[in-house]
Coordinates of C-alpha atoms in Angstrom, one line a residue:
X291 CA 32.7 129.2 -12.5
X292 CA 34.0 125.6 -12.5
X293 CA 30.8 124.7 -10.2
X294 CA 28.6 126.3 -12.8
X295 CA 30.5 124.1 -15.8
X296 CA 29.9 121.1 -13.6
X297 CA 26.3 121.1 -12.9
X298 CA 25.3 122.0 -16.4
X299 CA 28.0 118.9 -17.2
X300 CA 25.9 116.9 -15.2
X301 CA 22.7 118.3 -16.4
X302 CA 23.6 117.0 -20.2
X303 CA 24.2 113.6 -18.9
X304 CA 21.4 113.5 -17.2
X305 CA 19.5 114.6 -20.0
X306 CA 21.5 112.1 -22.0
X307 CA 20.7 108.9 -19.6
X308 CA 17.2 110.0 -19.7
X309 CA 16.5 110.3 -23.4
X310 CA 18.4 106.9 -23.7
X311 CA 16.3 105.3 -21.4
X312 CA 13.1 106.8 -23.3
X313 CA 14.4 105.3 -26.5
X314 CA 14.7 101.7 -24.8
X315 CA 11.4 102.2 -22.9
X316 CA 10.1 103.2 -26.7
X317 CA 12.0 99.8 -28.6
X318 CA 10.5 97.6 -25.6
X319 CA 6.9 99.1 -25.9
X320 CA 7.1 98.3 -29.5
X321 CA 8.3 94.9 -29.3
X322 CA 5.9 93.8 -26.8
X323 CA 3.1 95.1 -28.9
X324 CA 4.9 93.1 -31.5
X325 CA 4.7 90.3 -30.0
X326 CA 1.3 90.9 -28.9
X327 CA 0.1 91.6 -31.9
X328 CA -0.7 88.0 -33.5
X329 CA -2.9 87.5 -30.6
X330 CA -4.7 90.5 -31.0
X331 CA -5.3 89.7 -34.5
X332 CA -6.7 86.2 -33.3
X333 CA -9.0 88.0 -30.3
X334 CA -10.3 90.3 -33.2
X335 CA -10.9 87.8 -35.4
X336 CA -12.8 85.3 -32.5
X337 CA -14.4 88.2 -30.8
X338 CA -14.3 91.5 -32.5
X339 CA -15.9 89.6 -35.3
X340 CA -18.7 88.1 -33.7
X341 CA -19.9 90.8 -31.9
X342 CA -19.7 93.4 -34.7
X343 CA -22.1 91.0 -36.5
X344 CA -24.5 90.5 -34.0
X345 CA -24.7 94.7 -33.6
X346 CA -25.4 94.6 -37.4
X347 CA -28.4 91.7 -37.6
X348 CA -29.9 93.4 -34.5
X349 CA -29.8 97.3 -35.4
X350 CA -31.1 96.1 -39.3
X351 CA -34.2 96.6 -40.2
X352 CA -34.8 92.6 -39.9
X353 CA -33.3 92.6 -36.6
X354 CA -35.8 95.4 -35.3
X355 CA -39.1 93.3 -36.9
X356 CA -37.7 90.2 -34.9
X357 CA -37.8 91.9 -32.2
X358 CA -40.8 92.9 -32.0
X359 CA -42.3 89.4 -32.8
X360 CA -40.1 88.6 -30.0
X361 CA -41.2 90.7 -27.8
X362 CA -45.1 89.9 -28.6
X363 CA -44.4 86.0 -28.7
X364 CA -46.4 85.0 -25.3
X365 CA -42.9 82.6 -24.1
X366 CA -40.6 85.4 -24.2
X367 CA -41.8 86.8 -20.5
X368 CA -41.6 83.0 -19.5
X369 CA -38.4 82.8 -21.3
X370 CA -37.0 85.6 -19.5
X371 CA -38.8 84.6 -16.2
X372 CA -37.0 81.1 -16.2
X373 CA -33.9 82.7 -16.8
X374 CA -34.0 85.1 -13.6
X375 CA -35.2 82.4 -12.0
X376 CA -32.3 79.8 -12.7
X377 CA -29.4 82.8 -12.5
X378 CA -30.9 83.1 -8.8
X379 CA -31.2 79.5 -7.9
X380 CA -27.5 79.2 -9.1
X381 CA -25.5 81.7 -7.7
X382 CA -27.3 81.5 -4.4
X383 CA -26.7 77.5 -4.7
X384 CA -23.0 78.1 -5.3
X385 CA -22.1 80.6 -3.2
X386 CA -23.6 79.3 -0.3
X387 CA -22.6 75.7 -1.1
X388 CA -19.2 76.6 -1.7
X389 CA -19.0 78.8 1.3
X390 CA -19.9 76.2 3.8
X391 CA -17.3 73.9 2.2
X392 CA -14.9 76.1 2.3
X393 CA -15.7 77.1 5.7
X394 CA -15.8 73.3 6.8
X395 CA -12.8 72.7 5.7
X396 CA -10.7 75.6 6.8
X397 CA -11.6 74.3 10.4
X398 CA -8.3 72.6 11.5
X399 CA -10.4 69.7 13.3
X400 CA -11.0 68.8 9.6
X401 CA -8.5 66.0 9.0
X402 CA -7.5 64.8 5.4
X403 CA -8.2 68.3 4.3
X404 CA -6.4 68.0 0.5
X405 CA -8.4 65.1 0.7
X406 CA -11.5 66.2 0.6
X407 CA -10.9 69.2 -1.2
X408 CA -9.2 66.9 -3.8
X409 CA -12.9 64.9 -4.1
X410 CA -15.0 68.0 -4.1
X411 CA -12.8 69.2 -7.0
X412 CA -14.8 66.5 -9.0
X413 CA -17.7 68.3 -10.0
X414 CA -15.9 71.0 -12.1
X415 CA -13.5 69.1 -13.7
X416 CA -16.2 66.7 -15.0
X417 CA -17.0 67.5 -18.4
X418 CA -20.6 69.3 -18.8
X419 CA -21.8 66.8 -21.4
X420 CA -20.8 63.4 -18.9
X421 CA -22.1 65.3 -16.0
X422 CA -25.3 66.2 -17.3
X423 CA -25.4 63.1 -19.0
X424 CA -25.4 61.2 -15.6
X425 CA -28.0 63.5 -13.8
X426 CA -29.9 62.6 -16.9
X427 CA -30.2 59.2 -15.8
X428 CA -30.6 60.2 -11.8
X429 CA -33.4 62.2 -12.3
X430 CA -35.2 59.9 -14.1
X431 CA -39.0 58.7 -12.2
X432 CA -38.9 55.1 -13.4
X433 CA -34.9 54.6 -13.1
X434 CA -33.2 57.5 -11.6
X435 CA -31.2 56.8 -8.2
X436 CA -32.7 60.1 -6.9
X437 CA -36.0 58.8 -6.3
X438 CA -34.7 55.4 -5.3
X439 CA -32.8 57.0 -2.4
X440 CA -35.8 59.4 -1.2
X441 CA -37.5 56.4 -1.1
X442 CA -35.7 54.2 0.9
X443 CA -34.9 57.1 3.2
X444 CA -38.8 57.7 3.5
X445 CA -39.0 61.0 2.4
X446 CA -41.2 60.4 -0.7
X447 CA -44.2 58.1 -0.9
X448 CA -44.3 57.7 -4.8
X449 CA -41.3 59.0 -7.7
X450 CA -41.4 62.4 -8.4
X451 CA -41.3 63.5 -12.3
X452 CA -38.3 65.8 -11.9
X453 CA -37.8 66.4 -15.3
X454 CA -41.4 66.8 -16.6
X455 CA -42.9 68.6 -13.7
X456 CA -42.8 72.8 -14.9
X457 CA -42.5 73.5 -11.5
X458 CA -39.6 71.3 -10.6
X459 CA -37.9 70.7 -13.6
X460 CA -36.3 74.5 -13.3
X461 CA -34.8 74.0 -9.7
X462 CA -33.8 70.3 -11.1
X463 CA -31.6 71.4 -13.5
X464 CA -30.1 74.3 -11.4
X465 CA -28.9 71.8 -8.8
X466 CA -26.9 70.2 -12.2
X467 CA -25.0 74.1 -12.6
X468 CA -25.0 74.6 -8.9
X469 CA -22.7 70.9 -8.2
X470 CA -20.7 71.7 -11.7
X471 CA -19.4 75.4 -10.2
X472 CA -19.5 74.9 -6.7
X473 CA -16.1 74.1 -6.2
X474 CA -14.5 77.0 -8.0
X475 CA -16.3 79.3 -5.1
X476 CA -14.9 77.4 -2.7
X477 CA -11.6 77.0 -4.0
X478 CA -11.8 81.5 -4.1
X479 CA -13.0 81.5 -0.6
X480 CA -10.3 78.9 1.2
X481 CA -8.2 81.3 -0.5
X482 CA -9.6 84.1 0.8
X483 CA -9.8 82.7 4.5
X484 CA -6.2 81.5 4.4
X485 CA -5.0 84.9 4.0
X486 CA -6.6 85.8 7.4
X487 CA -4.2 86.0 9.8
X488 CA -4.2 83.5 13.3
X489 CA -3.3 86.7 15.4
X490 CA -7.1 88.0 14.3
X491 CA -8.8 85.1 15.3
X492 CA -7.1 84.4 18.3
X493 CA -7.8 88.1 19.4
X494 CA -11.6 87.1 18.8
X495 CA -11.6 84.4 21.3
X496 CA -10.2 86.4 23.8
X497 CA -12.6 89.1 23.4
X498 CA -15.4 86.5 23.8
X499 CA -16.4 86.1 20.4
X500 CA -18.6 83.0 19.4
X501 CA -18.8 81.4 15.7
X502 CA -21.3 83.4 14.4
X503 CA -19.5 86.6 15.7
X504 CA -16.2 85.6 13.9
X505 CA -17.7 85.2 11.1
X506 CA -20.0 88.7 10.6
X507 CA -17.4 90.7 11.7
X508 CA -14.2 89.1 10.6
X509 CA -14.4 86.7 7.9
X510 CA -17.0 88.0 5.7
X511 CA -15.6 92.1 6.0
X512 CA -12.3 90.4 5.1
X513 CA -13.8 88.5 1.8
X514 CA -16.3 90.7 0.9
X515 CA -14.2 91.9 -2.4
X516 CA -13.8 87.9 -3.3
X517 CA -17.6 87.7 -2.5
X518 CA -18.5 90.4 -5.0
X519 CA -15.7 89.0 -8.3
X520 CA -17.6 85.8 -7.1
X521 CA -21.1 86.6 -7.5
X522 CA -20.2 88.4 -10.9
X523 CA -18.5 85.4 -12.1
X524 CA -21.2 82.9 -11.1
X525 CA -23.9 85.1 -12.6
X526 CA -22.0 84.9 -16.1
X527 CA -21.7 81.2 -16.3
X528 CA -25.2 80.9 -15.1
X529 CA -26.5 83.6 -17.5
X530 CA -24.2 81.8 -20.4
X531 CA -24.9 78.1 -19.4
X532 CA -26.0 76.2 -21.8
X533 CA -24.7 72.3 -22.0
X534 CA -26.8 71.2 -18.5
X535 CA -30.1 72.2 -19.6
X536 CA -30.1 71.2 -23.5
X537 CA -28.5 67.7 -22.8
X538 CA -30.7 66.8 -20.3
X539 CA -34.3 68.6 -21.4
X540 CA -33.9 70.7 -24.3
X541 CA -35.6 73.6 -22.9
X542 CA -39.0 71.2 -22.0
X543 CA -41.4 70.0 -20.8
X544 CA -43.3 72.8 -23.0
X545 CA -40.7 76.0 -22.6
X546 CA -40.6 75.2 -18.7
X547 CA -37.0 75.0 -18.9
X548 CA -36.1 77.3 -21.3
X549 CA -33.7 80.0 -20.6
X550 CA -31.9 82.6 -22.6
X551 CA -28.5 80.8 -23.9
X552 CA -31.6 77.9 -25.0
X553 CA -33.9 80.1 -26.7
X554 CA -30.4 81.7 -28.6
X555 CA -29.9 78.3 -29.5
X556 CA -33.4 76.9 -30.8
X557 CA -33.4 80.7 -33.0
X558 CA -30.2 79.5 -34.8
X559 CA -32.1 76.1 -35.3
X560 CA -35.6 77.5 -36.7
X561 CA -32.8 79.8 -39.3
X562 CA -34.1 82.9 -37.9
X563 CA -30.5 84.8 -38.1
X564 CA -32.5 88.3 -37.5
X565 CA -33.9 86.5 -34.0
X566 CA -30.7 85.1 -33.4
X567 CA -28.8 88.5 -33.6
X568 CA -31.2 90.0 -31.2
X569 CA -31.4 87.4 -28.3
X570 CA -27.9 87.7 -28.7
X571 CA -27.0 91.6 -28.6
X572 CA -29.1 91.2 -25.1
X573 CA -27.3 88.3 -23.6
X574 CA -24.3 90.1 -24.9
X575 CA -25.2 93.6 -23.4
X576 CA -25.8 92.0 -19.8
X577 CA -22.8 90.0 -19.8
X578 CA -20.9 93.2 -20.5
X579 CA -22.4 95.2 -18.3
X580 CA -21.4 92.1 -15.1
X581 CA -17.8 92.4 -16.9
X582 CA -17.4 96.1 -16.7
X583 CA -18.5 96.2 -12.5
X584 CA -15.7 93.0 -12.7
X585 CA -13.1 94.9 -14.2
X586 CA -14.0 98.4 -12.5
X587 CA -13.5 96.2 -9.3
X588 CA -10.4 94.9 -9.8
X589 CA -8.7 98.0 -11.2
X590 CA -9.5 99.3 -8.1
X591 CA -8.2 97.0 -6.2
X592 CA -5.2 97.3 -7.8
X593 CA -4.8 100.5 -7.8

């Protein structure tokens, strides 16, 4: 009988304990949301917004006829051919570019590593504007350093027109995003390959394998989830880059150079807000769709 009084004593408190720690779990849910909440209010207000009025000019009966002029104008295909085009050129550019830095660097022959790391940080802490600006000037025919340098190193005869050329212009200006993001893919992939443990690679060697062994089996299995955040990430500031190619071309020579953050752009200058909503509610449904695979992968990783 005494046991029995006991353990339903001990039942109550634990009852008690628990709905006490319900109520404090309640009070600090409620405080952080709180707390949270001014910056929700500012989120909405920045981005809910925004977006909410770009779903309303588009789905109007204004934003459906500028989309079909859109759709009929003759630049749009070359429009969205450029912009394929540059996202490709970009993310291969920086992925590979900041891979072989990376790479480099992680070797420990390397020395002055923070160094050089420190220098090849350059590029993306350089504001767009002043970076453009100064490719500007370097890939100018009569004055650009560009053209100086493949001269005096022999490889060109004459000064090439990198900025009026439609065929080169493109690949000209994607060299500008690839050298401004470069550096963040390889500051994600030294991470990456310094989380690799020594014991892996010096199990490698002794089984014989060379460079290009250690890295298809080893290093690019083990950063293959940093790989795919990257690509997602380059592919969004590629798709939403804008700065590098208005500063230094404008979209020119004749729509050569335009690409879908430009054409948004030159909309909202002609006053065309129906056009403007459009171009926008598809740059915004692709980048959502590359967010959604970004945060579907990193859930799961967390999880």
């Amino acid at each position: 009988m005494v046991t029995l009084t006991q353990d339903a004593s001990r039942q109550r408190e634990f009852e008690a304990v628990e709905r006490r720690a319900q109520r404090a779990r309640r009070r600090t849910t409620r405080r952080g949301w709180l707390l949270s909440l001014p910056t929700i209010l500012v989120l909405i207000a920045l981005a809910g917004v925004p977006v909410i009025t770009v779903f309303i000019g588009a789905l109007s009966a204004d934003g459906w006829d500028a989309f079909q002029i859109i759709i009929k104008d003759p630049g749009f295909a070359q429009m969205m051919y450029n912009t394929v085009i540059w996202i490709v050129i970009c993310l291969v550019g920086a992925i590979v570019l900041g891979y072989l830095l990376a790479l480099a660097l992680n070797n420990r022959r390397i020395k002055l590593v923070g160094m050089w790391r420190s220098l090849l940080l350059i590029p993306w802490i350089t504001p767009t504007v002043a970076a453009a600006t100064a490719w500007k000037w370097m890939f100018s025919r009569d004055f650009g350093t560009l053209n100086g340098v493949l001269q005096n190193l022999g490889l060109i005869d004459e000064p090439i027109s990198w900025l009026t050329d439609p065929v080169l212009v493109l690949p000209a200006l994607a060299l500008v995003q690839v050298w401004c993001t470069f550096p963040f893919v390889m500051l994600m992939v030294t991470s990456g390959l310094q989380a690799i443990s020594d014991e892996i690679y010096e199990a490698a060697v002794i089984d014989g394998a060379n460079a290009w062994h250690t890295l298809r089996y080893i290093i690019l299995p083990a950063l293959r989830d940093v790989t795919f955040i990257l690509i997602l990430i380059v592919t969004v500031w590629a798709l939403n880059s804008f700065v590098p190619v208005w500063v230094i071309t404008k979209g020119g020579p004749a729509g050569a150079s335009t690409i879908l953050p430009v054409a948004l752009y030159q909309q909202f200058q002609n006053g065309s807000v129906a056009s403007v909503s459009v171009i926008a509610l598809f740059q915004l449904l692709v980048s959502m769709t590359l967010a959604w695979f970004y945060v579907r992968k990193t859930t799961k990783d967390d999880l």
